[in-house]
Amino acid sequence: MKKQINLVAVMLFVIALASLVAAVKLGHGHGGNTYGFSSGG
Amino acid sequence: MRRRTRFFLAGVAALVVAAPAFAITSGSIDGNAHPAAGLLLADRGNGPEPECSGALVSPTVFVTAAHCTGKLASDRVWVSFDTRYVAGSSALRTGTAHTDPQWGVVKDDSHDVAVVVVDRPVRDVTPYALPAANALAEAGVATQTFTNVGYGYFDRTFTFDGYRRWSTSSYTNVKPTELRLADNPGGVCFGDSGGPRLLGSTVVAITSMGNPNCMGQSISYRLDTAGARAFLSAFVATP
C-alpha cells in the first residue's frame, strides 16, 4: 500500500512538471503553434 | 518517502495540473472599438470559412499572417469587418491574397506576413497605421501595453462564436523580427493569427504563434522591420 501511494504521487508530480514546462516554453521552431483557426483547438 | 513529503508532492501536482483549466485568454467583446480589425475567410472546399484575423491598413489592403494564406488552394479570399461574424448573413468583401514569398524560406526570419488586396476600397472603416522603421526598437517600448484584436477562441473550450474581441498584453521582449508579449492581463489564441498588436492605432506587429493551450508568451511578427516593410511597400505606403 505504501509503495502504491508513492508511485501515484511521483506520477502526478511528473505530469505536473510536464504541464508546467508546456505552459512556459514555446514549441517547435521557437516552438509554438501558429494561431490560425485550422492550426488547432 | 515520508508521509508529509508524499502529500506535499501530490498537492503541488494537483495545483499545477489544474492551473491551465482556469488560465484563459482574457478579453472583452469588441463591439465597435476596433472596426479596422477583420476576419479572414477562405474556401477549404465548403465555401467561405473563418481562417484567421487581420487588419485594414489602407482602403484596399488588409494585412494578415502568411501562414493563413500561404497554403490555400486559391488566393481568392473574403474579409468581414462585422463585429460578430455570422455565416450566411455577414457582409463579406472579396479580395486576393498575396503571401510574402520569403515565408518559410529564411531561417531567422519567418516572414509571417501577407496581405489581402480587396476588390473594392473599404470606405466605411478607418484603416490603422503601419509603424515607422524600427519603431519597436525604440526606448520605452518595454513599458507599453499592447492591444490585441481578433476573432479567435476566447478560452480553452476552443469555441468559435464569431465575436471580435480585444485584450491587452504586457511586453516580454523584442527579437529582430518578433514581438513577444505575455498573456497578462490578456492574450491571444487560435484564430487570432494575423490580428493586430496595436500601440494606439498603429499595427506594430501581427499575431503569429503561441502555446497550444493559449497560455503564456505569444509571438507576433513585427511590421517595423526592413523585411516586413519591403514586402508591405509593394502594396501600401509605409511611413
PDB file of C-alpha atoms in Angstrom:
ATOM      1  CA  MET A   1       0.000   0.000   0.000  1.00  0.00           C
ATOM      2  CA  LYS A   2       2.772   2.360   0.910  1.00  0.00           C
ATOM      3  CA  LYS A   3       4.609   1.802  -2.405  1.00  0.00           C
ATOM      4  CA  GLN A   4       1.393   2.363  -4.394  1.00  0.00           C
ATOM      5  CA  ILE A   5       0.805   5.782  -2.826  1.00  0.00           C
ATOM      6  CA  ASN A   6       4.391   6.802  -3.533  1.00  0.00           C
ATOM      7  CA  LEU A   7       4.036   5.838  -7.178  1.00  0.00           C
ATOM      8  CA  VAL A   8       0.870   7.893  -7.594  1.00  0.00           C
ATOM      9  CA  ALA A   9       2.500  10.909  -6.004  1.00  0.00           C
ATOM     10  CA  VAL A  10       5.559  10.652  -8.215  1.00  0.00           C
ATOM     11  CA  MET A  11       3.484  10.199 -11.366  1.00  0.00           C
ATOM     12  CA  LEU A  12       1.340  13.215 -10.524  1.00  0.00           C
ATOM     13  CA  PHE A  13       4.448  15.235  -9.908  1.00  0.00           C
ATOM     14  CA  VAL A  14       5.947  14.251 -13.265  1.00  0.00           C
ATOM     15  CA  ILE A  15       2.698  15.144 -15.059  1.00  0.00           C
ATOM     16  CA  ALA A  16       2.642  18.459 -13.242  1.00  0.00           C
ATOM     17  CA  LEU A  17       6.176  19.267 -14.295  1.00  0.00           C
ATOM     18  CA  ALA A  18       5.438  18.357 -17.905  1.00  0.00           C
ATOM     19  CA  SER A  19       2.357  20.564 -17.852  1.00  0.00           C
ATOM     20  CA  LEU A  20       4.298  23.451 -16.386  1.00  0.00           C
ATOM     21  CA  VAL A  21       7.039  23.137 -18.973  1.00  0.00           C
ATOM     22  CA  ALA A  22       4.483  23.015 -21.795  1.00  0.00           C
ATOM     23  CA  ALA A  23       2.827  26.160 -20.474  1.00  0.00           C
ATOM     24  CA  VAL A  24       6.046  28.097 -20.212  1.00  0.00           C
ATOM     25  CA  LYS A  25       8.028  27.085 -23.240  1.00  0.00           C
ATOM     26  CA  LEU A  26       7.183  27.750 -26.864  1.00  0.00           C
ATOM     27  CA  GLY A  27       7.137  24.676 -29.003  1.00  0.00           C
ATOM     28  CA  HIS A  28       8.524  23.787 -32.366  1.00  0.00           C
ATOM     29  CA  GLY A  29      10.768  26.180 -34.153  1.00  0.00           C
ATOM     30  CA  HIS A  30      10.627  28.556 -31.347  1.00  0.00           C
ATOM     31  CA  GLY A  31       8.003  26.421 -30.979  1.00  0.00           C
ATOM     32  CA  GLY A  32       4.506  27.170 -30.703  1.00  0.00           C
ATOM     33  CA  ASN A  33       1.550  26.512 -32.810  1.00  0.00           C
ATOM     34  CA  THR A  34       0.621  29.026 -35.407  1.00  0.00           C
ATOM     35  CA  TYR A  35      -2.617  30.672 -34.393  1.00  0.00           C
ATOM     36  CA  GLY A  36      -4.911  30.206 -37.387  1.00  0.00           C
ATOM     37  CA  PHE A  37      -8.268  28.506 -36.824  1.00  0.00           C
ATOM     38  CA  SER A  38      -7.086  25.479 -38.755  1.00  0.00           C
ATOM     39  CA  SER A  39      -3.953  25.186 -36.612  1.00  0.00           C
ATOM     40  CA  GLY A  40      -5.513  23.774 -33.511  1.00  0.00           C
ATOM     41  CA  GLY A  41      -8.048  23.961 -30.803  1.00  0.00           C
TER      42      GLY A  41
ATOM     43  CA  MET B   1       9.193   8.644   1.274  1.00  0.00           C
ATOM     44  CA  ARG B   2       7.906  10.373   4.333  1.00  0.00           C
ATOM     45  CA  ARG B   3       4.181  10.867   4.626  1.00  0.00           C
ATOM     46  CA  ARG B   4       4.480  14.657   4.772  1.00  0.00           C
ATOM     47  CA  THR B   5       6.612  14.706   1.609  1.00  0.00           C
ATOM     48  CA  ARG B   6       4.137  12.484  -0.225  1.00  0.00           C
ATOM     49  CA  PHE B   7       1.248  14.788   0.494  1.00  0.00           C
ATOM     50  CA  PHE B   8       3.318  17.851  -0.415  1.00  0.00           C
ATOM     51  CA  LEU B   9       4.229  16.403  -3.834  1.00  0.00           C
ATOM     52  CA  ALA B  10       0.664  15.308  -4.521  1.00  0.00           C
ATOM     53  CA  GLY B  11      -0.653  18.721  -3.543  1.00  0.00           C
ATOM     54  CA  VAL B  12       1.767  20.612  -5.762  1.00  0.00           C
ATOM     55  CA  ALA B  13       0.998  18.257  -8.629  1.00  0.00           C
ATOM     56  CA  ALA B  14      -2.740  18.755  -8.294  1.00  0.00           C
ATOM     57  CA  LEU B  15      -2.382  22.529  -8.240  1.00  0.00           C
ATOM     58  CA  VAL B  16      -0.107  22.740 -11.270  1.00  0.00           C
ATOM     59  CA  VAL B  17      -2.120  20.288 -13.363  1.00  0.00           C
ATOM     60  CA  ALA B  18      -5.322  22.157 -12.575  1.00  0.00           C
ATOM     61  CA  ALA B  19      -3.934  25.610 -13.328  1.00  0.00           C
ATOM     62  CA  PRO B  20      -4.305  25.635 -17.138  1.00  0.00           C
ATOM     63  CA  ALA B  21      -8.019  24.965 -16.892  1.00  0.00           C
ATOM     64  CA  PHE B  22      -8.525  28.355 -15.269  1.00  0.00           C
ATOM     65  CA  ALA B  23      -5.859  30.306 -17.118  1.00  0.00           C
ATOM     66  CA  ILE B  24      -7.851  31.521 -20.136  1.00  0.00           C
ATOM     67  CA  THR B  25      -7.108  34.239 -22.628  1.00  0.00           C
ATOM     68  CA  SER B  26      -8.860  37.175 -21.033  1.00  0.00           C
ATOM     69  CA  GLY B  27     -10.581  39.778 -23.129  1.00  0.00           C
ATOM     70  CA  SER B  28     -13.794  41.563 -23.946  1.00  0.00           C
ATOM     71  CA  ILE B  29     -16.264  41.564 -26.796  1.00  0.00           C
ATOM     72  CA  ASP B  30     -15.138  44.393 -29.035  1.00  0.00           C
ATOM     73  CA  GLY B  31     -18.302  45.932 -30.398  1.00  0.00           C
ATOM     74  CA  ASN B  32     -17.134  48.888 -32.470  1.00  0.00           C
ATOM     75  CA  ALA B  33     -13.945  49.610 -30.530  1.00  0.00           C
ATOM     76  CA  HIS B  34     -11.654  48.286 -33.269  1.00  0.00           C
ATOM     77  CA  PRO B  35     -13.594  48.384 -36.541  1.00  0.00           C
ATOM     78  CA  ALA B  36     -10.495  48.015 -38.747  1.00  0.00           C
ATOM     79  CA  ALA B  37      -9.764  44.569 -37.345  1.00  0.00           C
ATOM     80  CA  GLY B  38     -11.355  41.953 -39.553  1.00  0.00           C
ATOM     81  CA  LEU B  39     -11.917  38.256 -40.073  1.00  0.00           C
ATOM     82  CA  LEU B  40     -10.216  36.464 -42.956  1.00  0.00           C
ATOM     83  CA  LEU B  41     -12.228  33.692 -44.574  1.00  0.00           C
ATOM     84  CA  ALA B  42     -11.016  31.120 -47.072  1.00  0.00           C
ATOM     85  CA  ASP B  43     -12.517  28.309 -49.080  1.00  0.00           C
ATOM     86  CA  ARG B  44     -11.310  24.905 -47.987  1.00  0.00           C
ATOM     87  CA  GLY B  45     -13.942  23.136 -50.021  1.00  0.00           C
ATOM     88  CA  ASN B  46     -17.063  24.342 -48.236  1.00  0.00           C
ATOM     89  CA  GLY B  47     -17.239  27.985 -49.226  1.00  0.00           C
ATOM     90  CA  PRO B  48     -16.084  30.855 -47.012  1.00  0.00           C
ATOM     91  CA  GLU B  49     -14.888  29.626 -43.615  1.00  0.00           C
ATOM     92  CA  PRO B  50     -13.106  31.533 -40.833  1.00  0.00           C
ATOM     93  CA  GLU B  51      -9.348  31.232 -41.267  1.00  0.00           C
ATOM     94  CA  CYS B  52      -7.617  34.000 -39.327  1.00  0.00           C
ATOM     95  CA  SER B  53      -7.812  37.616 -38.264  1.00  0.00           C
ATOM     96  CA  GLY B  54      -6.217  40.698 -39.764  1.00  0.00           C
ATOM     97  CA  ALA B  55      -6.290  44.465 -40.003  1.00  0.00           C
ATOM     98  CA  LEU B  56      -7.093  47.066 -42.620  1.00  0.00           C
ATOM     99  CA  VAL B  57      -4.057  49.304 -43.227  1.00  0.00           C
ATOM    100  CA  SER B  58      -5.311  51.184 -46.278  1.00  0.00           C
ATOM    101  CA  PRO B  59      -8.702  51.334 -48.006  1.00  0.00           C
ATOM    102  CA  THR B  60      -7.661  48.367 -50.160  1.00  0.00           C
ATOM    103  CA  VAL B  61      -5.046  46.487 -48.109  1.00  0.00           C
ATOM    104  CA  PHE B  62      -5.774  44.052 -45.286  1.00  0.00           C
ATOM    105  CA  VAL B  63      -2.701  42.683 -43.530  1.00  0.00           C
ATOM    106  CA  THR B  64      -2.677  39.177 -42.086  1.00  0.00           C
ATOM    107  CA  ALA B  65      -0.254  36.305 -41.445  1.00  0.00           C
ATOM    108  CA  ALA B  66       1.474  34.349 -44.190  1.00  0.00           C
ATOM    109  CA  HIS B  67       0.594  31.009 -42.607  1.00  0.00           C
ATOM    110  CA  CYS B  68      -3.078  31.974 -43.036  1.00  0.00           C
ATOM    111  CA  THR B  69      -2.800  32.382 -46.804  1.00  0.00           C
ATOM    112  CA  GLY B  70       0.301  30.518 -47.894  1.00  0.00           C
ATOM    113  CA  LYS B  71      -1.235  27.062 -48.206  1.00  0.00           C
ATOM    114  CA  LEU B  72      -4.657  27.920 -49.555  1.00  0.00           C
ATOM    115  CA  ALA B  73      -5.796  26.233 -52.755  1.00  0.00           C
ATOM    116  CA  SER B  74      -6.972  29.576 -54.096  1.00  0.00           C
ATOM    117  CA  ASP B  75      -5.744  33.103 -53.463  1.00  0.00           C
ATOM    118  CA  ARG B  76      -9.313  34.374 -53.680  1.00  0.00           C
ATOM    119  CA  VAL B  77     -10.492  35.044 -50.128  1.00  0.00           C
ATOM    120  CA  TRP B  78     -13.014  37.056 -48.150  1.00  0.00           C
ATOM    121  CA  VAL B  79     -12.805  39.602 -45.355  1.00  0.00           C
ATOM    122  CA  SER B  80     -15.508  40.620 -42.892  1.00  0.00           C
ATOM    123  CA  PHE B  81     -15.446  43.596 -40.553  1.00  0.00           C
ATOM    124  CA  ASP B  82     -18.682  42.708 -38.780  1.00  0.00           C
ATOM    125  CA  THR B  83     -18.417  42.932 -35.021  1.00  0.00           C
ATOM    126  CA  ARG B  84     -19.808  39.424 -34.973  1.00  0.00           C
ATOM    127  CA  TYR B  85     -19.402  37.144 -37.947  1.00  0.00           C
ATOM    128  CA  VAL B  86     -22.462  35.065 -38.706  1.00  0.00           C
ATOM    129  CA  ALA B  87     -22.132  32.557 -41.526  1.00  0.00           C
ATOM    130  CA  GLY B  88     -24.509  33.291 -44.359  1.00  0.00           C
ATOM    131  CA  SER B  89     -25.526  36.753 -43.215  1.00  0.00           C
ATOM    132  CA  SER B  90     -22.354  38.761 -42.510  1.00  0.00           C
ATOM    133  CA  ALA B  91     -21.121  41.174 -45.140  1.00  0.00           C
ATOM    134  CA  LEU B  92     -18.126  39.756 -46.987  1.00  0.00           C
ATOM    135  CA  ARG B  93     -15.632  41.622 -49.128  1.00  0.00           C
ATOM    136  CA  THR B  94     -13.772  39.693 -51.775  1.00  0.00           C
ATOM    137  CA  GLY B  95     -10.075  40.049 -52.355  1.00  0.00           C
ATOM    138  CA  THR B  96      -6.855  38.434 -53.480  1.00  0.00           C
ATOM    139  CA  ALA B  97      -4.264  37.161 -51.029  1.00  0.00           C
ATOM    140  CA  HIS B  98      -0.573  37.821 -51.525  1.00  0.00           C
ATOM    141  CA  THR B  99       1.787  35.872 -49.274  1.00  0.00           C
ATOM    142  CA  ASP B 100       5.297  37.098 -48.562  1.00  0.00           C
ATOM    143  CA  PRO B 101       7.336  34.959 -50.981  1.00  0.00           C
ATOM    144  CA  GLN B 102      10.038  34.556 -48.331  1.00  0.00           C
ATOM    145  CA  TRP B 103       7.651  32.955 -45.842  1.00  0.00           C
ATOM    146  CA  GLY B 104       9.235  29.747 -44.626  1.00  0.00           C
ATOM    147  CA  VAL B 105      12.369  30.317 -46.687  1.00  0.00           C
ATOM    148  CA  VAL B 106      14.639  32.405 -44.491  1.00  0.00           C
ATOM    149  CA  LYS B 107      15.977  30.675 -41.404  1.00  0.00           C
ATOM    150  CA  ASP B 108      15.973  33.546 -38.923  1.00  0.00           C
ATOM    151  CA  ASP B 109      13.002  35.468 -40.249  1.00  0.00           C
ATOM    152  CA  SER B 110       9.624  33.771 -40.560  1.00  0.00           C
ATOM    153  CA  HIS B 111       8.284  36.465 -42.915  1.00  0.00           C
ATOM    154  CA  ASP B 112       4.891  35.552 -41.493  1.00  0.00           C
ATOM    155  CA  VAL B 113       3.073  38.359 -43.237  1.00  0.00           C
ATOM    156  CA  ALA B 114       0.598  38.531 -46.091  1.00  0.00           C
ATOM    157  CA  VAL B 115      -1.879  40.992 -47.481  1.00  0.00           C
ATOM    158  CA  VAL B 116      -5.307  40.741 -48.999  1.00  0.00           C
ATOM    159  CA  VAL B 117      -5.987  43.344 -51.653  1.00  0.00           C
ATOM    160  CA  VAL B 118      -9.738  43.810 -51.566  1.00  0.00           C
ATOM    161  CA  ASP B 119     -11.548  44.241 -54.848  1.00  0.00           C
ATOM    162  CA  ARG B 120     -13.318  47.438 -53.808  1.00  0.00           C
ATOM    163  CA  PRO B 121     -11.946  50.083 -51.418  1.00  0.00           C
ATOM    164  CA  VAL B 122     -13.321  49.901 -47.889  1.00  0.00           C
ATOM    165  CA  ARG B 123     -14.766  53.369 -47.313  1.00  0.00           C
ATOM    166  CA  ASP B 124     -16.709  52.848 -44.095  1.00  0.00           C
ATOM    167  CA  VAL B 125     -13.745  51.804 -41.931  1.00  0.00           C
ATOM    168  CA  THR B 126     -10.751  53.955 -40.994  1.00  0.00           C
ATOM    169  CA  PRO B 127      -7.568  51.950 -41.605  1.00  0.00           C
ATOM    170  CA  TYR B 128      -4.889  51.506 -38.981  1.00  0.00           C
ATOM    171  CA  ALA B 129      -1.439  52.985 -39.463  1.00  0.00           C
ATOM    172  CA  LEU B 130       1.726  50.995 -40.100  1.00  0.00           C
ATOM    173  CA  PRO B 131       4.755  51.599 -37.873  1.00  0.00           C
ATOM    174  CA  ALA B 132       7.830  53.595 -38.727  1.00  0.00           C
ATOM    175  CA  ALA B 133      11.029  51.671 -39.376  1.00  0.00           C
ATOM    176  CA  ASN B 134      12.383  50.060 -36.191  1.00  0.00           C
ATOM    177  CA  ALA B 135       9.610  51.552 -34.075  1.00  0.00           C
ATOM    178  CA  LEU B 136       9.784  48.619 -31.674  1.00  0.00           C
ATOM    179  CA  ALA B 137      13.500  49.137 -31.116  1.00  0.00           C
ATOM    180  CA  GLU B 138      12.928  52.493 -29.508  1.00  0.00           C
ATOM    181  CA  ALA B 139      13.313  53.098 -25.803  1.00  0.00           C
ATOM    182  CA  GLY B 140      10.115  52.977 -23.830  1.00  0.00           C
ATOM    183  CA  VAL B 141       8.511  50.135 -25.762  1.00  0.00           C
ATOM    184  CA  ALA B 142       9.073  47.768 -22.862  1.00  0.00           C
ATOM    185  CA  THR B 143       6.753  49.773 -20.658  1.00  0.00           C
ATOM    186  CA  GLN B 144       3.913  49.843 -23.168  1.00  0.00           C
ATOM    187  CA  THR B 145       0.716  47.862 -23.017  1.00  0.00           C
ATOM    188  CA  PHE B 146      -0.301  46.387 -26.360  1.00  0.00           C
ATOM    189  CA  THR B 147      -3.838  45.854 -27.572  1.00  0.00           C
ATOM    190  CA  ASN B 148      -4.683  42.556 -29.252  1.00  0.00           C
ATOM    191  CA  VAL B 149      -7.716  42.233 -31.510  1.00  0.00           C
ATOM    192  CA  GLY B 150      -9.059  39.157 -33.230  1.00  0.00           C
ATOM    193  CA  TYR B 151     -11.875  36.712 -33.837  1.00  0.00           C
ATOM    194  CA  GLY B 152     -10.076  33.766 -32.251  1.00  0.00           C
ATOM    195  CA  TYR B 153     -11.085  31.424 -29.483  1.00  0.00           C
ATOM    196  CA  PHE B 154     -11.703  33.143 -26.193  1.00  0.00           C
ATOM    197  CA  ASP B 155     -10.916  30.269 -23.856  1.00  0.00           C
ATOM    198  CA  ARG B 156      -9.736  26.703 -23.771  1.00  0.00           C
ATOM    199  CA  THR B 157     -13.053  25.299 -24.896  1.00  0.00           C
ATOM    200  CA  PHE B 158     -11.828  26.419 -28.363  1.00  0.00           C
ATOM    201  CA  THR B 159     -15.311  27.523 -29.337  1.00  0.00           C
ATOM    202  CA  PHE B 160     -15.839  29.906 -32.242  1.00  0.00           C
ATOM    203  CA  ASP B 161     -18.719  32.276 -31.595  1.00  0.00           C
ATOM    204  CA  GLY B 162     -17.952  34.840 -34.297  1.00  0.00           C
ATOM    205  CA  TYR B 163     -17.336  37.776 -31.969  1.00  0.00           C
ATOM    206  CA  ARG B 164     -14.438  40.144 -32.462  1.00  0.00           C
ATOM    207  CA  ARG B 165     -12.654  40.541 -29.141  1.00  0.00           C
ATOM    208  CA  TRP B 166      -9.846  42.575 -27.721  1.00  0.00           C
ATOM    209  CA  SER B 167      -7.453  42.184 -24.863  1.00  0.00           C
ATOM    210  CA  THR B 168      -4.265  43.824 -23.671  1.00  0.00           C
ATOM    211  CA  SER B 169      -0.849  42.297 -23.108  1.00  0.00           C
ATOM    212  CA  SER B 170       2.289  43.429 -21.412  1.00  0.00           C
ATOM    213  CA  TYR B 171       5.677  43.386 -23.077  1.00  0.00           C
ATOM    214  CA  THR B 172       8.057  40.468 -22.748  1.00  0.00           C
ATOM    215  CA  ASN B 173      10.820  41.221 -25.263  1.00  0.00           C
ATOM    216  CA  VAL B 174      11.639  42.162 -28.819  1.00  0.00           C
ATOM    217  CA  LYS B 175      13.634  39.949 -31.166  1.00  0.00           C
ATOM    218  CA  PRO B 176      14.957  41.043 -34.571  1.00  0.00           C
ATOM    219  CA  THR B 177      11.709  40.107 -36.321  1.00  0.00           C
ATOM    220  CA  GLU B 178       9.392  39.252 -33.421  1.00  0.00           C
ATOM    221  CA  LEU B 179       7.499  40.959 -30.664  1.00  0.00           C
ATOM    222  CA  ARG B 180       6.886  38.679 -27.716  1.00  0.00           C
ATOM    223  CA  LEU B 181       4.086  39.504 -25.328  1.00  0.00           C
ATOM    224  CA  ALA B 182       2.850  37.984 -22.110  1.00  0.00           C
ATOM    225  CA  ASP B 183      -0.686  36.703 -21.620  1.00  0.00           C
ATOM    226  CA  ASN B 184      -1.073  39.230 -18.866  1.00  0.00           C
ATOM    227  CA  PRO B 185      -3.640  40.600 -18.418  1.00  0.00           C
ATOM    228  CA  GLY B 186      -4.924  39.104 -21.675  1.00  0.00           C
ATOM    229  CA  GLY B 187      -3.584  37.173 -24.630  1.00  0.00           C
ATOM    230  CA  VAL B 188      -4.376  35.525 -27.950  1.00  0.00           C
ATOM    231  CA  CYS B 189      -5.436  32.098 -29.167  1.00  0.00           C
ATOM    232  CA  PHE B 190      -6.193  30.102 -32.315  1.00  0.00           C
ATOM    233  CA  GLY B 191      -7.943  32.262 -34.898  1.00  0.00           C
ATOM    234  CA  ASP B 192      -6.180  35.435 -33.806  1.00  0.00           C
ATOM    235  CA  SER B 193      -3.281  34.943 -36.229  1.00  0.00           C
ATOM    236  CA  GLY B 194      -2.785  37.973 -38.419  1.00  0.00           C
ATOM    237  CA  GLY B 195      -4.718  40.124 -35.987  1.00  0.00           C
ATOM    238  CA  PRO B 196      -3.201  43.423 -34.924  1.00  0.00           C
ATOM    239  CA  ARG B 197      -0.973  44.084 -31.941  1.00  0.00           C
ATOM    240  CA  LEU B 198      -1.681  47.744 -31.532  1.00  0.00           C
ATOM    241  CA  LEU B 199       0.020  50.684 -29.934  1.00  0.00           C
ATOM    242  CA  GLY B 200      -2.633  53.320 -30.237  1.00  0.00           C
ATOM    243  CA  SER B 201      -3.923  52.995 -33.789  1.00  0.00           C
ATOM    244  CA  THR B 202      -0.684  51.602 -35.201  1.00  0.00           C
ATOM    245  CA  VAL B 203      -0.310  47.912 -36.057  1.00  0.00           C
ATOM    246  CA  VAL B 204       3.192  47.362 -34.772  1.00  0.00           C
ATOM    247  CA  ALA B 205       3.003  43.570 -35.181  1.00  0.00           C
ATOM    248  CA  ILE B 206       0.577  40.796 -36.081  1.00  0.00           C
ATOM    249  CA  THR B 207      -0.213  37.674 -34.098  1.00  0.00           C
ATOM    250  CA  SER B 208       1.747  34.676 -35.314  1.00  0.00           C
ATOM    251  CA  MET B 209       2.056  31.826 -32.832  1.00  0.00           C
ATOM    252  CA  GLY B 210       1.968  30.670 -29.250  1.00  0.00           C
ATOM    253  CA  ASN B 211       1.454  27.757 -26.943  1.00  0.00           C
ATOM    254  CA  PRO B 212      -1.101  25.072 -27.853  1.00  0.00           C
ATOM    255  CA  ASN B 213      -3.004  25.838 -24.671  1.00  0.00           C
ATOM    256  CA  CYS B 214      -3.130  29.585 -25.453  1.00  0.00           C
ATOM    257  CA  MET B 215      -1.223  30.379 -22.280  1.00  0.00           C
ATOM    258  CA  GLY B 216       2.000  32.162 -21.602  1.00  0.00           C
ATOM    259  CA  GLN B 217       4.111  34.095 -24.035  1.00  0.00           C
ATOM    260  CA  SER B 218       2.937  34.570 -27.613  1.00  0.00           C
ATOM    261  CA  ILE B 219       4.893  35.607 -30.675  1.00  0.00           C
ATOM    262  CA  SER B 220       3.942  38.333 -33.105  1.00  0.00           C
ATOM    263  CA  TYR B 221       5.609  39.200 -36.377  1.00  0.00           C
ATOM    264  CA  ARG B 222       6.960  42.740 -36.392  1.00  0.00           C
ATOM    265  CA  LEU B 223       5.847  45.075 -39.163  1.00  0.00           C
ATOM    266  CA  ASP B 224       8.554  47.662 -38.489  1.00  0.00           C
ATOM    267  CA  THR B 225      11.465  45.596 -39.811  1.00  0.00           C
ATOM    268  CA  ALA B 226      13.207  46.023 -43.139  1.00  0.00           C
ATOM    269  CA  GLY B 227      11.921  42.639 -44.304  1.00  0.00           C
ATOM    270  CA  ALA B 228       8.285  43.292 -43.452  1.00  0.00           C
ATOM    271  CA  ARG B 229       8.400  46.799 -44.862  1.00  0.00           C
ATOM    272  CA  ALA B 230       9.962  45.576 -48.106  1.00  0.00           C
ATOM    273  CA  PHE B 231       7.043  43.222 -48.624  1.00  0.00           C
ATOM    274  CA  LEU B 232       4.328  45.640 -47.496  1.00  0.00           C
ATOM    275  CA  SER B 233       5.636  48.558 -49.532  1.00  0.00           C
ATOM    276  CA  ALA B 234       4.672  46.769 -52.734  1.00  0.00           C
ATOM    277  CA  PHE B 235       1.035  47.170 -51.685  1.00  0.00           C
ATOM    278  CA  VAL B 236       0.777  50.104 -49.302  1.00  0.00           C
ATOM    279  CA  ALA B 237       2.771  53.195 -48.371  1.00  0.00           C
ATOM    280  CA  THR B 238       4.987  52.619 -45.342  1.00  0.00           C
ATOM    281  CA  PRO B 239       5.892  55.563 -43.093  1.00  0.00           C
TER     282      PRO B 239
END
